[in-house]
PDB file of C-alpha atoms in Angstrom:
ATOM      1  CA  GLY B   1     -10.740  23.218  40.575  1.00  0.00           C
ATOM      2  CA  GLY B   2      -6.934  24.172  40.561  1.00  0.00           C
ATOM      3  CA  TRP B   3      -4.511  25.343  43.510  1.00  0.00           C
ATOM      4  CA  LYS B   4      -3.956  28.581  44.206  1.00  0.00           C
ATOM      5  CA  THR B   5      -0.898  27.527  46.505  1.00  0.00           C
ATOM      6  CA  ASP B   6       2.243  29.381  46.211  1.00  0.00           C
ATOM      7  CA  PHE B   7       4.938  26.529  45.334  1.00  0.00           C
ATOM      8  CA  GLN B   8       7.667  29.110  45.297  1.00  0.00           C
ATOM      9  CA  TYR B   9       8.199  27.942  49.251  1.00  0.00           C
ATOM     10  CA  HIS B  10       8.971  24.725  49.831  1.00  0.00           C
ATOM     11  CA  SER B  11      11.061  22.522  52.075  1.00  0.00           C
ATOM     12  CA  VAL B  12      11.587  19.444  50.154  1.00  0.00           C
ATOM     13  CA  PRO B  13      12.363  19.051  46.003  1.00  0.00           C
ATOM     14  CA  PHE B  14       9.039  18.473  43.767  1.00  0.00           C
ATOM     15  CA  THR B  15      10.721  15.106  42.841  1.00  0.00           C
ATOM     16  CA  ASP B  16      10.367  13.506  46.118  1.00  0.00           C
ATOM     17  CA  ILE B  17       6.324  14.483  45.479  1.00  0.00           C
ATOM     18  CA  ILE B  18       4.692  11.715  43.183  1.00  0.00           C
ATOM     19  CA  SER B  19       0.683  11.594  42.566  1.00  0.00           C
ATOM     20  CA  GLY B  20      -0.767   8.979  44.561  1.00  0.00           C
ATOM     21  CA  GLY B  21      -3.439   8.499  41.988  1.00  0.00           C
ATOM     22  CA  PRO B  22      -6.823  11.203  43.302  1.00  0.00           C
ATOM     23  CA  PRO B  23      -7.034  14.544  42.727  1.00  0.00           C
ATOM     24  CA  ARG B  24      -6.844  16.753  45.596  1.00  0.00           C
ATOM     25  CA  ASP B  25      -9.548  15.927  47.572  1.00  0.00           C
ATOM     26  CA  GLY B  26     -10.608  12.901  46.059  1.00  0.00           C
ATOM     27  CA  ILE B  27     -10.221  10.906  49.797  1.00  0.00           C
ATOM     28  CA  PRO B  28     -12.549  13.755  51.281  1.00  0.00           C
ATOM     29  CA  PRO B  29     -11.526  15.042  54.478  1.00  0.00           C
ATOM     30  CA  LEU B  30     -13.872  14.848  57.685  1.00  0.00           C
ATOM     31  CA  ASP B  31     -14.936  18.735  58.805  1.00  0.00           C
ATOM     32  CA  ASN B  32     -16.780  18.663  62.089  1.00  0.00           C
ATOM     33  CA  PRO B  33     -17.295  14.889  62.544  1.00  0.00           C
ATOM     34  CA  ARG B  34     -19.794  13.717  64.622  1.00  0.00           C
ATOM     35  CA  PHE B  35     -19.681  11.316  67.720  1.00  0.00           C
ATOM     36  CA  VAL B  36     -21.762   8.955  69.853  1.00  0.00           C
ATOM     37  CA  ASP B  37     -21.235   7.407  72.694  1.00  0.00           C
ATOM     38  CA  VAL B  38     -19.728   4.231  73.989  1.00  0.00           C
ATOM     39  CA  ASN B  39     -22.953   2.494  73.879  1.00  0.00           C
ATOM     40  CA  MET B  40     -23.898   3.427  69.857  1.00  0.00           C
ATOM     41  CA  ALA B  41     -21.050   2.750  68.793  1.00  0.00           C
ATOM     42  CA  ASP B  42     -20.422  -0.880  70.504  1.00  0.00           C
ATOM     43  CA  GLU B  43     -23.590  -1.837  67.437  1.00  0.00           C
ATOM     44  CA  TRP B  44     -21.438  -1.644  65.052  1.00  0.00           C
ATOM     45  CA  LEU B  45     -17.825  -1.168  66.484  1.00  0.00           C
ATOM     46  CA  SER B  46     -16.073  -3.891  67.828  1.00  0.00           C
ATOM     47  CA  ASP B  47     -14.346  -4.091  70.514  1.00  0.00           C
ATOM     48  CA  LEU B  48     -10.793  -5.046  69.057  1.00  0.00           C
ATOM     49  CA  GLU B  49     -11.481  -2.012  66.637  1.00  0.00           C
ATOM     50  CA  PRO B  50      -8.030   0.003  66.333  1.00  0.00           C
ATOM     51  CA  VAL B  51      -8.780   3.528  66.860  1.00  0.00           C
ATOM     52  CA  ILE B  52      -6.459   6.608  67.053  1.00  0.00           C
ATOM     53  CA  SER B  53      -7.115   7.936  70.602  1.00  0.00           C
ATOM     54  CA  PHE B  54      -6.697  11.648  71.316  1.00  0.00           C
ATOM     55  CA  GLU B  55      -7.137  13.896  74.965  1.00  0.00           C
ATOM     56  CA  LEU B  56      -6.747  17.010  74.881  1.00  0.00           C
ATOM     57  CA  ASN B  57      -8.144  19.066  77.860  1.00  0.00           C
ATOM     58  CA  GLY B  58      -9.884  16.507  79.501  1.00  0.00           C
ATOM     59  CA  ASP B  59     -11.859  16.227  76.297  1.00  0.00           C
ATOM     60  CA  VAL B  60     -11.135  12.303  74.822  1.00  0.00           C
ATOM     61  CA  ARG B  61     -12.173  11.032  71.000  1.00  0.00           C
ATOM     62  CA  ALA B  62     -11.757   7.691  69.568  1.00  0.00           C
ATOM     63  CA  TYR B  63     -11.192   8.219  65.825  1.00  0.00           C
ATOM     64  CA  PRO B  64     -11.862   4.260  64.245  1.00  0.00           C
ATOM     65  CA  ILE B  65      -9.645   3.297  61.498  1.00  0.00           C
ATOM     66  CA  GLN B  66     -11.496   1.949  59.282  1.00  0.00           C
ATOM     67  CA  ILE B  67     -13.084   5.552  58.963  1.00  0.00           C
ATOM     68  CA  LEU B  68      -9.594   7.005  58.677  1.00  0.00           C
ATOM     69  CA  MET B  69      -8.998   4.508  55.798  1.00  0.00           C
ATOM     70  CA  TRP B  70     -11.600   6.372  53.716  1.00  0.00           C
ATOM     71  CA  HIS B  71     -11.289   9.842  54.964  1.00  0.00           C
ATOM     72  CA  GLU B  72      -7.260  10.261  55.966  1.00  0.00           C
ATOM     73  CA  VAL B  73      -7.903  13.389  57.451  1.00  0.00           C
ATOM     74  CA  VAL B  74     -10.199  14.864  59.933  1.00  0.00           C
ATOM     75  CA  ASN B  75     -10.635  18.737  60.989  1.00  0.00           C
ATOM     76  CA  ASP B  76     -11.701  18.918  64.582  1.00  0.00           C
ATOM     77  CA  VAL B  77     -12.102  20.607  67.544  1.00  0.00           C
ATOM     78  CA  VAL B  78     -10.724  19.150  70.608  1.00  0.00           C
ATOM     79  CA  GLY B  79     -11.102  20.641  74.048  1.00  0.00           C
ATOM     80  CA  GLY B  80     -11.649  23.384  72.454  1.00  0.00           C
ATOM     81  CA  VAL B  81      -8.668  23.813  70.308  1.00  0.00           C
ATOM     82  CA  PRO B  82      -8.745  23.354  66.815  1.00  0.00           C
ATOM     83  CA  VAL B  83      -6.984  20.057  65.430  1.00  0.00           C
ATOM     84  CA  THR B  84      -6.308  17.954  62.233  1.00  0.00           C
ATOM     85  CA  VAL B  85      -5.987  14.158  62.641  1.00  0.00           C
ATOM     86  CA  THR B  86      -4.514  12.445  60.060  1.00  0.00           C
ATOM     87  CA  PHE B  87      -3.702   8.923  59.104  1.00  0.00           C
ATOM     88  CA  CYS B  88      -1.888   7.551  56.519  1.00  0.00           C
ATOM     89  CA  PRO B  89      -2.963   3.838  55.643  1.00  0.00           C
ATOM     90  CA  LEU B  90       0.439   3.160  53.220  1.00  0.00           C
ATOM     91  CA  CYS B  91       2.103   3.701  56.260  1.00  0.00           C
ATOM     92  CA  ASN B  92       0.023   2.769  59.159  1.00  0.00           C
ATOM     93  CA  SER B  93       0.872   6.292  60.459  1.00  0.00           C
ATOM     94  CA  ALA B  94      -0.997   8.724  62.590  1.00  0.00           C
ATOM     95  CA  ILE B  95      -0.324  12.329  63.372  1.00  0.00           C
ATOM     96  CA  VAL B  96      -2.420  15.331  65.046  1.00  0.00           C
ATOM     97  CA  PHE B  97      -1.990  18.619  64.516  1.00  0.00           C
ATOM     98  CA  GLU B  98      -3.254  21.715  66.093  1.00  0.00           C
ATOM     99  CA  ARG B  99      -4.113  23.800  62.689  1.00  0.00           C
ATOM    100  CA  THR B 100      -4.159  27.778  64.530  1.00  0.00           C
ATOM    101  CA  ILE B 101      -1.525  29.548  63.402  1.00  0.00           C
ATOM    102  CA  ASN B 102      -1.144  33.045  64.189  1.00  0.00           C
ATOM    103  CA  GLY B 103      -4.515  33.411  65.647  1.00  0.00           C
ATOM    104  CA  MET B 104      -6.041  31.450  62.241  1.00  0.00           C
ATOM    105  CA  VAL B 105      -7.775  28.802  62.076  1.00  0.00           C
ATOM    106  CA  PHE B 106      -6.510  26.179  58.705  1.00  0.00           C
ATOM    107  CA  ASP B 107      -8.727  23.416  57.535  1.00  0.00           C
ATOM    108  CA  PHE B 108      -6.329  20.864  55.694  1.00  0.00           C
ATOM    109  CA  GLY B 109      -7.404  18.438  52.891  1.00  0.00           C
ATOM    110  CA  THR B 110      -5.564  15.369  50.565  1.00  0.00           C
ATOM    111  CA  SER B 111      -3.446  16.911  47.718  1.00  0.00           C
ATOM    112  CA  GLY B 112      -4.017  13.420  45.570  1.00  0.00           C
ATOM    113  CA  ASN B 113       0.013  13.353  46.602  1.00  0.00           C
ATOM    114  CA  LEU B 114       2.154  11.318  48.556  1.00  0.00           C
ATOM    115  CA  ARG B 115       6.345  11.818  50.065  1.00  0.00           C
ATOM    116  CA  ASN B 116       7.786   8.223  50.588  1.00  0.00           C
ATOM    117  CA  SER B 117       4.739   6.339  50.359  1.00  0.00           C
ATOM    118  CA  ASP B 118       2.641   9.406  52.693  1.00  0.00           C
ATOM    119  CA  LEU B 119       0.077  11.592  52.591  1.00  0.00           C
ATOM    120  CA  VAL B 120       0.840  15.047  51.439  1.00  0.00           C
ATOM    121  CA  MET B 121      -1.390  17.397  52.447  1.00  0.00           C
ATOM    122  CA  TRP B 122      -3.543  21.122  51.864  1.00  0.00           C
ATOM    123  CA  ASP B 123      -4.106  23.959  53.966  1.00  0.00           C
TER     124      ASP B 123
END
């Protein structure tokens, strides 16, 4: 446990950050997710099921919202590029980030904190 983050550097006031309830990784991220083909997914995913779709370098992924509701953060590699897919159920928004900075690949997770009712990640 505990944070190893240097909180000396920040871009928003700490008063903007509030606890969302769960501790760090209390909502566990998905690392290296497994995917199934459309025919297999058809057994448990309805035709109108909302997904976050993402394509990079010809590699296409669909991240079902029903799974993202329980995890919020997915660390994946799409089209050979390490990415993090995020979904915040409180504000119903999704963002995909490249997670390589200066040649170093970072993993992300949920901090358990919120800013303006949106998830705050850790790296």
